[in-house]
C-alpha cells in the first residue's frame, strides 16, 4: 500500500541552493505541476470554507430523501440516510487533506531527522538506527493499523498515527543515503574539522542539503496516505460514521448500493482519484524541479 | 564477497529478533482477549470461571517472560506451536495459504514487469511527446484508484457482461491450470496494474537519467546500433532502481493484499493475518509476522545480490 | 420513493410452498398418482413437485468454525458446516416453527408433575463408523452438556444445569430426563441445534474428541475440510430416515466479504447463504437473475439493544435513560432502515409475532414505542432537562466494527438523539476490545446485541437480569423485581399466565426503569437459487441446517 521510493535511495542529492523567484520559475517550467498545485490549493480552500460552500448539513439525515439520484437540490444525489452527497464530499475533503498532510509531513520530518542523524553519527549509532528501521520496514502495515485502532479506537487521529508510522522508516532510509553523500562533502568536513557542534553541523550543513529528497518523499506520500485511508476505511479501520470521509463513503457504496445508486460510488471515487492524481503530478514536478539531473528538455 | 554475505546473514538475526519482540509486546498491549471473543462474541451465556479456565488452558495465565521465552525457543527450532483459535498446527494452516499468496505475488510481479518495463522505456525515449503523456496518464491512474474499488467493479463487470464470476475456492496450479488461472488472473491483473504504475514511473525516470550519462553518448558515438545501446547499456543500468522497488514490493505483496483478498475471496496470507489479529490469536499472529519479516529480509538480500550482478561498480566491502 | 411502501421487496414463497406440498404428498404415499389440478392459491411451479434425488448443494458460510464441537462453540459458522453430520434428540419443525418434532426420538411423554420426561429412540440409528446409537450415547451427550468434564467447555450449561437433575438410560432405546423443578422451556431446549448427540465411547476415550473429529448419525458423512476454503459432506447411505437425504452431498464455501457472497450467488458459484443478505443485495440479485432466484424472508430472533452504563452519570438517572428511548421514532425508522439494512420489526424484549410477544396495542404504551413521535420527542427533551443534562450534551456510543446492521442502526440513533439536543459520536471498536469494554463497564452507552436460536422468554430475558445472574447484561444494575419476575415466568407452565409475567418484566425493564432498550428487530432475508427446494426459512439462522429434506430441482 505504501510505496517506498527506492529509486532515490541510490542517488546522492545534488546540493541545491535556494533560488529567488522559485515560484515563478516553477510555474513556468512545470505547468502540469503548477496546475495540480492550483487544484490542491482550491481543495484546501473548499475544505477550510466547508460550512460556507456546502449546500446542506453533511450529517443531516432524512428518511424522506433516501437514495435520491442527482437533482438541482442535491447535485450529487443523497445517500442511504438521505444525506447530501455533495456536502459530505466537501466536508470529507477536510478528513482527506488532514490525513494526507499530517501523515506525510510528520512522517517525512521524523524520517529526515532520523536519517540525517544516523548518517552524521555513523558507526554504532547508524548501525542501531538502521536495524530499528529495518524492523519497522519488515513489519506488516495492516497489523500496525489494527493495533492502533484497537488501542485508540477509530477516528481521524488514529488513522493518522497508523499511516505515519510506516512512512518514517521509508523516508529515513532514503534520506540517510543522501546524507551519507553530503557528509563527505568538503564543507561539512571542514566544519567538522573546525570543531562545530553536532547540532550545528546537522542543522546548518546537512539538513538543508537533504531537503530535496525529503520534499520529494513528502509529496509522494501525500497521495498515498489518502488512498491508504480509503483502504483502512474499507476494512473498518478508518474513520467512523457519521463523520464524512471519502473512504467510508466508498465502502458503503461499493458493497451495498453499487447497482442501485451508482452516484454514491462515483462521487467519492472521483474525489479520491483526482486528489491522488493532483498530488502525484505535483510530486513529479517538485522532483523534476529539485533534481536538475532529471529535468526534461 | 563471501564475508559480505555472511555479515548480511548475521545482521538479519537482530532484525528478526527485534520483530519478534515487538509483535509479542504489541499483541499483549493491544486490548482484547481471544477467550472472551470466542465465548461472548455471539452473546452466549458463559461464566467468568469458564473464561479463566480457558485462558489457563491456552497458557495465557503464565508470566509474560515465560510465554516469550517458550515462544522464542520454539521459533528458533522452527516449532511455531498451534493456533490458539483453531488448535491446529500453525505450520499447516500457513502452508495452505502460502501457496496461493506466493502464486498471486509472482503473477502480479510478472504482469507488472511485462507492462512497466516496455512502457517505461518507451515513455523515456519519447519523453515530452503525446505517447509519453498517454503512458503517464495510464500509470498515474493505476496509482489513484483504490484497489478494492477496482476489484469490486471488475467482478461486477464480469457478472453483468459475461454472467460469470470467478471460482470461490482455490485450486492449486498443479491440479488444474485452467481453474486455477480463472480464479487468480483477476486479482493478479488488479494488483499487477497498480504495481506496474509504480514501476513504469520508476523505469521512466531511471531511463531518462541513464540516457544522459556519458557512456551512452560514448556508445552511440562508437556507432553501435540504437537498439543495442538501449538494451545493453541503458536499460541494464536503468533497471537497478526498478529492481529495488520490485523487491520491496514483492515482500509486501505476500502479506499485504488484505483488501484484494477480501474482495476476491482469496484464501491467502493477508486474510489469515487480519483474522488472526482480530481474534487475538497470539501464536498465529507472531508466526505470520515472523514469516513476513523473514521474506522481507530475504528479498532485500536478493535485491542487493542482483545489484552486484547488474552493476559491476558496486563492490562489497 | 414513497415512505412505507415496501412494494419493491419481492417475496416469493414458491420454493418453500412447493417443498411443503411435495413433502405432504410423499408422506401420504400419493406421489405415484398424477396430482389433481393445482389448488388456486398455490403458485404454478408448486404443482405436485416430487423431490429429486441427487446433486450437490453449495452454500456460503460467512466465517469459519473455530472447532467442530457444538457444545462448546457459539457461532453459526460452526453450525452450518457441521449440522448435516449430526442428529439431535428433538428438532424444530421447519414447516411449523416453533413446533417441535422428533429427530432421534420417535415418541416422548411427560409425567403428571412435569418432572420426568421419557423418550423412545428410533430403530436402526447408526453412527458413521457403523456402531449403533443407544440411549447411553444420548445420556453421555447430555452429561457432557450439563456437567462438562475438566478441560471441556459447555457454552449453554446454564440453560440445563438449573433445571436438570439427571439423565438416565434404563434400556438401549429409552432416555429419561429427571428435573429438579418444572420447566416451560425444557422440550425446546432439548431441540437446541447445538446439542449434537455424540458417541459415548469416543467421549469416554477423549472428552475433547468432537473438537477436531466428526462422528455423528446425521444425513451426511464428513468429506474434507480445507481451512479458509471449503468443507464437504457426502450422503450417508445408512441414515435412519429412509429415502433421505435427497442430496448426494454438500459443499460449504467460506466467503467473508458480503459483496463477494452476493457475486458468488449471482455467478452461480453457490446456491444459497443461510445467514441473510440485505435488502439492496436482495434486489440486485432479483433484478439480475429474475425467476432463477427465490427469496425467503422471516423475522429474526436477533435485535440490537442500547445498553447504558448505569454506574455513570447521567446514565444512572432513569429519567435520562427514558429520554433516550423516547427520542427514537421506531416506526418511521423501521420504514427507512428496512430498505437499507436487515432490520425491520418494532418490538420489545420478545420478538414481535412470537408466541410471548406483546400485542401492538400494549407495545405502543411503552416509552419510545408510541406512534406520536413528536410528543415523545418533546417529552424526551423535558426529561433531559429534568435530569439536569444541558442542551448539546455529548457522549460516545460504543459500537462493534461489524457494519451490517450495527452501522446503519448507529447512524439512526445518533440522528434521533441529535433531534432532542444530544451530541453523540460513534466509537467503533473491534469485536474483542468491544466485549472487553462492555464487560468491564468501560463505556457510556453501547449498541449491544441479543440473538438466540428460538423465541423463549428464558433466553431473551437473560439480557436484562441483574448482573450477578447474567454475564451478558452490561448495564451494571441490580433489580430484585426483575429477578423475581424472571423466576416466576420460568416456572409458570400455563402459557397465558406466563405471557402476563413476561409483559410485566418488559414494562419494568423498558418503560419504568428504561435500563436497556431494543432498537429494531432483525429481518432475515435469504435470496437463493430457485433450484434449492425443501428448505424453509425459520426465525433463526442457527436452526434447520441438517439439510435432510433439501433437494435440487433441475435447472
PDB file of C-alpha atoms in Angstrom, chain A residues 50-234:
ATOM      1  CA  UNK A  50     -16.735  23.970   4.013  1.00  0.00           C
ATOM      2  CA  UNK A  51     -19.523  25.443   6.158  1.00  0.00           C
ATOM      3  CA  UNK A  52     -19.936  28.263   3.630  1.00  0.00           C
ATOM      4  CA  UNK A  53     -19.596  26.172   0.485  1.00  0.00           C
ATOM      5  CA  UNK A  54     -21.611  23.091   1.398  1.00  0.00           C
ATOM      6  CA  UNK A  55     -25.275  23.391   0.396  1.00  0.00           C
ATOM      7  CA  UNK A  56     -26.506  21.157   3.235  1.00  0.00           C
ATOM      8  CA  UNK A  57     -25.516  19.865   6.644  1.00  0.00           C
ATOM      9  CA  UNK A  58     -23.419  16.758   5.915  1.00  0.00           C
ATOM     10  CA  UNK A  59     -24.831  14.969   8.960  1.00  0.00           C
ATOM     11  CA  UNK A  60     -28.497  15.738   8.489  1.00  0.00           C
ATOM     12  CA  UNK A  61     -30.392  12.574   7.681  1.00  0.00           C
ATOM     13  CA  UNK A  62     -33.842  12.432   6.181  1.00  0.00           C
ATOM     14  CA  UNK A  63     -35.928   9.305   5.761  1.00  0.00           C
ATOM     15  CA  UNK A  64     -37.926  11.033   3.053  1.00  0.00           C
ATOM     16  CA  UNK A  65     -34.905  11.635   0.864  1.00  0.00           C
ATOM     17  CA  UNK A  66     -33.128   8.297   0.839  1.00  0.00           C
ATOM     18  CA  UNK A  67     -31.037   7.314  -2.193  1.00  0.00           C
ATOM     19  CA  UNK A  68     -32.179  10.194  -4.404  1.00  0.00           C
ATOM     20  CA  UNK A  69     -30.377  10.478  -7.743  1.00  0.00           C
ATOM     21  CA  UNK A  70     -28.635  13.775  -8.574  1.00  0.00           C
ATOM     22  CA  UNK A  71     -31.007  16.723  -8.881  1.00  0.00           C
ATOM     23  CA  UNK A  72     -30.729  20.518  -8.723  1.00  0.00           C
ATOM     24  CA  UNK A  73     -31.292  20.413  -4.971  1.00  0.00           C
ATOM     25  CA  UNK A  74     -28.810  17.582  -4.444  1.00  0.00           C
ATOM     26  CA  UNK A  75     -26.278  17.899  -7.284  1.00  0.00           C
ATOM     27  CA  UNK A  76     -24.620  14.585  -6.403  1.00  0.00           C
ATOM     28  CA  UNK A  77     -27.701  12.851  -5.030  1.00  0.00           C
ATOM     29  CA  UNK A  78     -28.310  11.614  -1.495  1.00  0.00           C
ATOM     30  CA  UNK A  79     -27.026   8.563   0.326  1.00  0.00           C
ATOM     31  CA  UNK A  80     -28.790   5.725   2.121  1.00  0.00           C
ATOM     32  CA  UNK A  81     -29.656   8.005   5.049  1.00  0.00           C
ATOM     33  CA  UNK A  82     -30.863  10.857   2.888  1.00  0.00           C
ATOM     34  CA  UNK A  83     -27.721  12.916   3.456  1.00  0.00           C
ATOM     35  CA  UNK A  84     -26.468  15.231   0.732  1.00  0.00           C
ATOM     36  CA  UNK A  85     -23.536  13.574  -1.048  1.00  0.00           C
ATOM     37  CA  UNK A  86     -22.001  16.831  -2.284  1.00  0.00           C
ATOM     38  CA  UNK A  87     -21.881  18.274   1.221  1.00  0.00           C
ATOM     39  CA  UNK A  88     -20.353  15.056   2.517  1.00  0.00           C
ATOM     40  CA  UNK A  89     -17.721  15.187  -0.245  1.00  0.00           C
ATOM     41  CA  UNK A  90     -16.923  18.785   0.688  1.00  0.00           C
ATOM     42  CA  UNK A  91     -16.636  18.032   4.388  1.00  0.00           C
ATOM     43  CA  UNK A  92     -14.847  14.799   3.548  1.00  0.00           C
ATOM     44  CA  UNK A  93     -12.051  16.805   1.917  1.00  0.00           C
ATOM     45  CA  UNK A  94     -11.216  18.031   5.397  1.00  0.00           C
ATOM     46  CA  UNK A  95     -10.582  14.481   6.546  1.00  0.00           C
ATOM     47  CA  UNK A  96      -8.628  13.632   3.390  1.00  0.00           C
ATOM     48  CA  UNK A  97      -6.384  16.682   3.456  1.00  0.00           C
ATOM     49  CA  UNK A  98      -5.847  16.449   7.174  1.00  0.00           C
ATOM     50  CA  UNK A  99      -4.823  12.817   6.906  1.00  0.00           C
ATOM     51  CA  UNK A 100      -2.727  13.405   3.769  1.00  0.00           C
ATOM     52  CA  UNK A 101      -0.824  16.438   5.002  1.00  0.00           C
ATOM     53  CA  UNK A 102      -0.294  15.486   8.601  1.00  0.00           C
ATOM     54  CA  UNK A 103       0.883  11.951   7.912  1.00  0.00           C
ATOM     55  CA  UNK A 104       3.281  12.854   5.130  1.00  0.00           C
ATOM     56  CA  UNK A 105       4.553  15.941   6.916  1.00  0.00           C
ATOM     57  CA  UNK A 106       5.128  14.301  10.277  1.00  0.00           C
ATOM     58  CA  UNK A 107       6.354  11.088   8.685  1.00  0.00           C
ATOM     59  CA  UNK A 108       8.901  12.702   6.409  1.00  0.00           C
ATOM     60  CA  UNK A 109      10.095  15.172   9.068  1.00  0.00           C
ATOM     61  CA  UNK A 110      10.718  12.410  11.560  1.00  0.00           C
ATOM     62  CA  UNK A 111      12.257  10.226   8.885  1.00  0.00           C
ATOM     63  CA  UNK A 112      14.532  13.027   7.755  1.00  0.00           C
ATOM     64  CA  UNK A 113      15.764  13.765  11.250  1.00  0.00           C
ATOM     65  CA  UNK A 114      16.463  10.091  11.917  1.00  0.00           C
ATOM     66  CA  UNK A 115      18.103   9.606   8.535  1.00  0.00           C
ATOM     67  CA  UNK A 116      20.377  12.622   8.880  1.00  0.00           C
ATOM     68  CA  UNK A 117      21.312  11.895  12.453  1.00  0.00           C
ATOM     69  CA  UNK A 118      22.029   8.302  11.587  1.00  0.00           C
ATOM     70  CA  UNK A 119      24.321   9.329   8.712  1.00  0.00           C
ATOM     71  CA  UNK A 120      26.029  12.042  10.711  1.00  0.00           C
ATOM     72  CA  UNK A 121      26.910  10.000  13.759  1.00  0.00           C
ATOM     73  CA  UNK A 122      27.703   6.872  11.803  1.00  0.00           C
ATOM     74  CA  UNK A 123      29.285   3.866  13.464  1.00  0.00           C
ATOM     75  CA  UNK A 124      27.277   2.074  16.122  1.00  0.00           C
ATOM     76  CA  UNK A 125      24.513   4.682  16.208  1.00  0.00           C
ATOM     77  CA  UNK A 126      23.989   4.285  12.494  1.00  0.00           C
ATOM     78  CA  UNK A 127      24.016   0.513  12.699  1.00  0.00           C
ATOM     79  CA  UNK A 128      21.489   0.531  15.516  1.00  0.00           C
ATOM     80  CA  UNK A 129      19.225   3.049  13.809  1.00  0.00           C
ATOM     81  CA  UNK A 130      19.386   1.020  10.624  1.00  0.00           C
ATOM     82  CA  UNK A 131      18.392  -2.173  12.409  1.00  0.00           C
ATOM     83  CA  UNK A 132      15.467  -0.433  14.076  1.00  0.00           C
ATOM     84  CA  UNK A 133      14.337   0.974  10.737  1.00  0.00           C
ATOM     85  CA  UNK A 134      14.669  -2.489   9.192  1.00  0.00           C
ATOM     86  CA  UNK A 135      12.434  -3.888  11.881  1.00  0.00           C
ATOM     87  CA  UNK A 136       9.759  -1.327  11.156  1.00  0.00           C
ATOM     88  CA  UNK A 137      10.106  -1.795   7.411  1.00  0.00           C
ATOM     89  CA  UNK A 138       9.573  -5.518   7.648  1.00  0.00           C
ATOM     90  CA  UNK A 139       6.589  -5.144   9.962  1.00  0.00           C
ATOM     91  CA  UNK A 140       3.279  -5.631   8.164  1.00  0.00           C
ATOM     92  CA  UNK A 141       1.406  -2.370   7.927  1.00  0.00           C
ATOM     93  CA  UNK A 142      -2.004  -3.903   8.428  1.00  0.00           C
ATOM     94  CA  UNK A 143      -1.126  -5.329  11.824  1.00  0.00           C
ATOM     95  CA  UNK A 144       0.077  -1.962  12.921  1.00  0.00           C
ATOM     96  CA  UNK A 145      -3.143  -0.352  11.748  1.00  0.00           C
ATOM     97  CA  UNK A 146      -5.305  -2.849  13.606  1.00  0.00           C
ATOM     98  CA  UNK A 147      -3.181  -2.431  16.725  1.00  0.00           C
ATOM     99  CA  UNK A 148      -3.555   1.339  16.653  1.00  0.00           C
ATOM    100  CA  UNK A 149      -7.301   1.109  16.136  1.00  0.00           C
ATOM    101  CA  UNK A 150      -7.647  -1.483  18.882  1.00  0.00           C
ATOM    102  CA  UNK A 151      -5.789   0.645  21.385  1.00  0.00           C
ATOM    103  CA  UNK A 152      -7.090   4.068  20.425  1.00  0.00           C
ATOM    104  CA  UNK A 153     -10.378   3.245  18.686  1.00  0.00           C
ATOM    105  CA  UNK A 154     -11.426   4.533  15.303  1.00  0.00           C
ATOM    106  CA  UNK A 155     -11.026   8.190  14.469  1.00  0.00           C
ATOM    107  CA  UNK A 156      -9.080  10.633  12.355  1.00  0.00           C
ATOM    108  CA  UNK A 157      -6.198  10.949  14.796  1.00  0.00           C
ATOM    109  CA  UNK A 158      -5.708   7.203  14.966  1.00  0.00           C
ATOM    110  CA  UNK A 159      -5.761   6.829  11.208  1.00  0.00           C
ATOM    111  CA  UNK A 160      -3.029   9.455  11.130  1.00  0.00           C
ATOM    112  CA  UNK A 161      -0.910   7.520  13.600  1.00  0.00           C
ATOM    113  CA  UNK A 162      -1.421   4.253  11.740  1.00  0.00           C
ATOM    114  CA  UNK A 163      -0.326   5.767   8.436  1.00  0.00           C
ATOM    115  CA  UNK A 164       2.540   7.881   9.781  1.00  0.00           C
ATOM    116  CA  UNK A 165       4.455   5.102  11.498  1.00  0.00           C
ATOM    117  CA  UNK A 166       5.290   3.151   8.324  1.00  0.00           C
ATOM    118  CA  UNK A 167       6.292   6.322   6.447  1.00  0.00           C
ATOM    119  CA  UNK A 168       9.070   7.153   8.911  1.00  0.00           C
ATOM    120  CA  UNK A 169      11.483   4.275   8.183  1.00  0.00           C
ATOM    121  CA  UNK A 170      10.961   4.578   4.446  1.00  0.00           C
ATOM    122  CA  UNK A 171      11.900   8.252   4.437  1.00  0.00           C
ATOM    123  CA  UNK A 172      14.730   7.680   6.896  1.00  0.00           C
ATOM    124  CA  UNK A 173      16.295   5.112   4.615  1.00  0.00           C
ATOM    125  CA  UNK A 174      16.297   7.350   1.559  1.00  0.00           C
ATOM    126  CA  UNK A 175      17.411  10.452   3.423  1.00  0.00           C
ATOM    127  CA  UNK A 176      20.203   8.562   5.111  1.00  0.00           C
ATOM    128  CA  UNK A 177      21.776   7.557   1.821  1.00  0.00           C
ATOM    129  CA  UNK A 178      21.614  11.152   0.603  1.00  0.00           C
ATOM    130  CA  UNK A 179      23.039  12.395   3.871  1.00  0.00           C
ATOM    131  CA  UNK A 180      25.905   9.934   3.667  1.00  0.00           C
ATOM    132  CA  UNK A 181      26.979  11.613   0.442  1.00  0.00           C
ATOM    133  CA  UNK A 182      26.592  15.079   1.959  1.00  0.00           C
ATOM    134  CA  UNK A 183      28.682  14.043   4.928  1.00  0.00           C
ATOM    135  CA  UNK A 184      31.684  13.533   2.681  1.00  0.00           C
ATOM    136  CA  UNK A 185      31.328  16.999   1.112  1.00  0.00           C
ATOM    137  CA  UNK A 186      34.353  19.240   1.734  1.00  0.00           C
ATOM    138  CA  UNK A 187      32.401  21.977   3.542  1.00  0.00           C
ATOM    139  CA  UNK A 188      30.920  19.523   6.001  1.00  0.00           C
ATOM    140  CA  UNK A 189      34.307  18.007   6.634  1.00  0.00           C
ATOM    141  CA  UNK A 190      35.691  21.492   7.106  1.00  0.00           C
ATOM    142  CA  UNK A 191      33.012  22.349   9.627  1.00  0.00           C
ATOM    143  CA  UNK A 192      33.774  19.169  11.474  1.00  0.00           C
ATOM    144  CA  UNK A 193      37.480  19.928  11.472  1.00  0.00           C
ATOM    145  CA  UNK A 194      36.753  23.360  12.894  1.00  0.00           C
ATOM    146  CA  UNK A 195      35.053  21.713  15.845  1.00  0.00           C
ATOM    147  CA  UNK A 196      31.473  22.686  15.076  1.00  0.00           C
ATOM    148  CA  UNK A 197      28.890  21.096  17.334  1.00  0.00           C
ATOM    149  CA  UNK A 198      26.778  18.145  16.166  1.00  0.00           C
ATOM    150  CA  UNK A 199      23.749  20.348  16.345  1.00  0.00           C
ATOM    151  CA  UNK A 200      25.288  22.965  14.137  1.00  0.00           C
ATOM    152  CA  UNK A 201      26.563  20.514  11.565  1.00  0.00           C
ATOM    153  CA  UNK A 202      23.228  18.739  11.354  1.00  0.00           C
ATOM    154  CA  UNK A 203      21.057  21.838  11.285  1.00  0.00           C
ATOM    155  CA  UNK A 204      23.211  24.160   9.226  1.00  0.00           C
ATOM    156  CA  UNK A 205      25.000  21.905   6.840  1.00  0.00           C
ATOM    157  CA  UNK A 206      23.361  18.585   6.430  1.00  0.00           C
ATOM    158  CA  UNK A 207      19.602  19.211   6.758  1.00  0.00           C
ATOM    159  CA  UNK A 208      19.403  21.918   4.073  1.00  0.00           C
ATOM    160  CA  UNK A 209      21.191  19.621   1.674  1.00  0.00           C
ATOM    161  CA  UNK A 210      18.858  16.683   2.064  1.00  0.00           C
ATOM    162  CA  UNK A 211      15.744  18.801   1.728  1.00  0.00           C
ATOM    163  CA  UNK A 212      15.333  17.743  -1.896  1.00  0.00           C
ATOM    164  CA  UNK A 213      14.815  14.016  -1.356  1.00  0.00           C
ATOM    165  CA  UNK A 214      12.867  14.752   1.793  1.00  0.00           C
ATOM    166  CA  UNK A 215      10.480  17.075  -0.021  1.00  0.00           C
ATOM    167  CA  UNK A 216      10.131  14.610  -2.869  1.00  0.00           C
ATOM    168  CA  UNK A 217       9.151  11.873  -0.454  1.00  0.00           C
ATOM    169  CA  UNK A 218       6.710  14.185   1.270  1.00  0.00           C
ATOM    170  CA  UNK A 219       4.779  14.942  -1.886  1.00  0.00           C
ATOM    171  CA  UNK A 220       4.912  11.307  -2.975  1.00  0.00           C
ATOM    172  CA  UNK A 221       3.309  10.160   0.254  1.00  0.00           C
ATOM    173  CA  UNK A 222       0.585  12.796   0.267  1.00  0.00           C
ATOM    174  CA  UNK A 223      -1.492  10.959  -2.312  1.00  0.00           C
ATOM    175  CA  UNK A 224      -0.637   7.537  -0.971  1.00  0.00           C
ATOM    176  CA  UNK A 225      -1.807   8.464   2.500  1.00  0.00           C
ATOM    177  CA  UNK A 226      -5.221   9.464   1.188  1.00  0.00           C
ATOM    178  CA  UNK A 227      -5.507   6.184  -0.690  1.00  0.00           C
ATOM    179  CA  UNK A 228      -4.432   4.283   2.366  1.00  0.00           C
ATOM    180  CA  UNK A 229      -7.087   5.997   4.434  1.00  0.00           C
ATOM    181  CA  UNK A 230      -9.660   4.706   1.946  1.00  0.00           C
ATOM    182  CA  UNK A 231      -8.330   1.165   2.231  1.00  0.00           C
ATOM    183  CA  UNK A 232      -8.352   1.292   6.023  1.00  0.00           C
ATOM    184  CA  UNK A 233     -11.934   2.534   5.935  1.00  0.00           C
ATOM    185  CA  UNK A 234     -12.832  -0.359   3.666  1.00  0.00           C
TER     186      UNK A 234
END
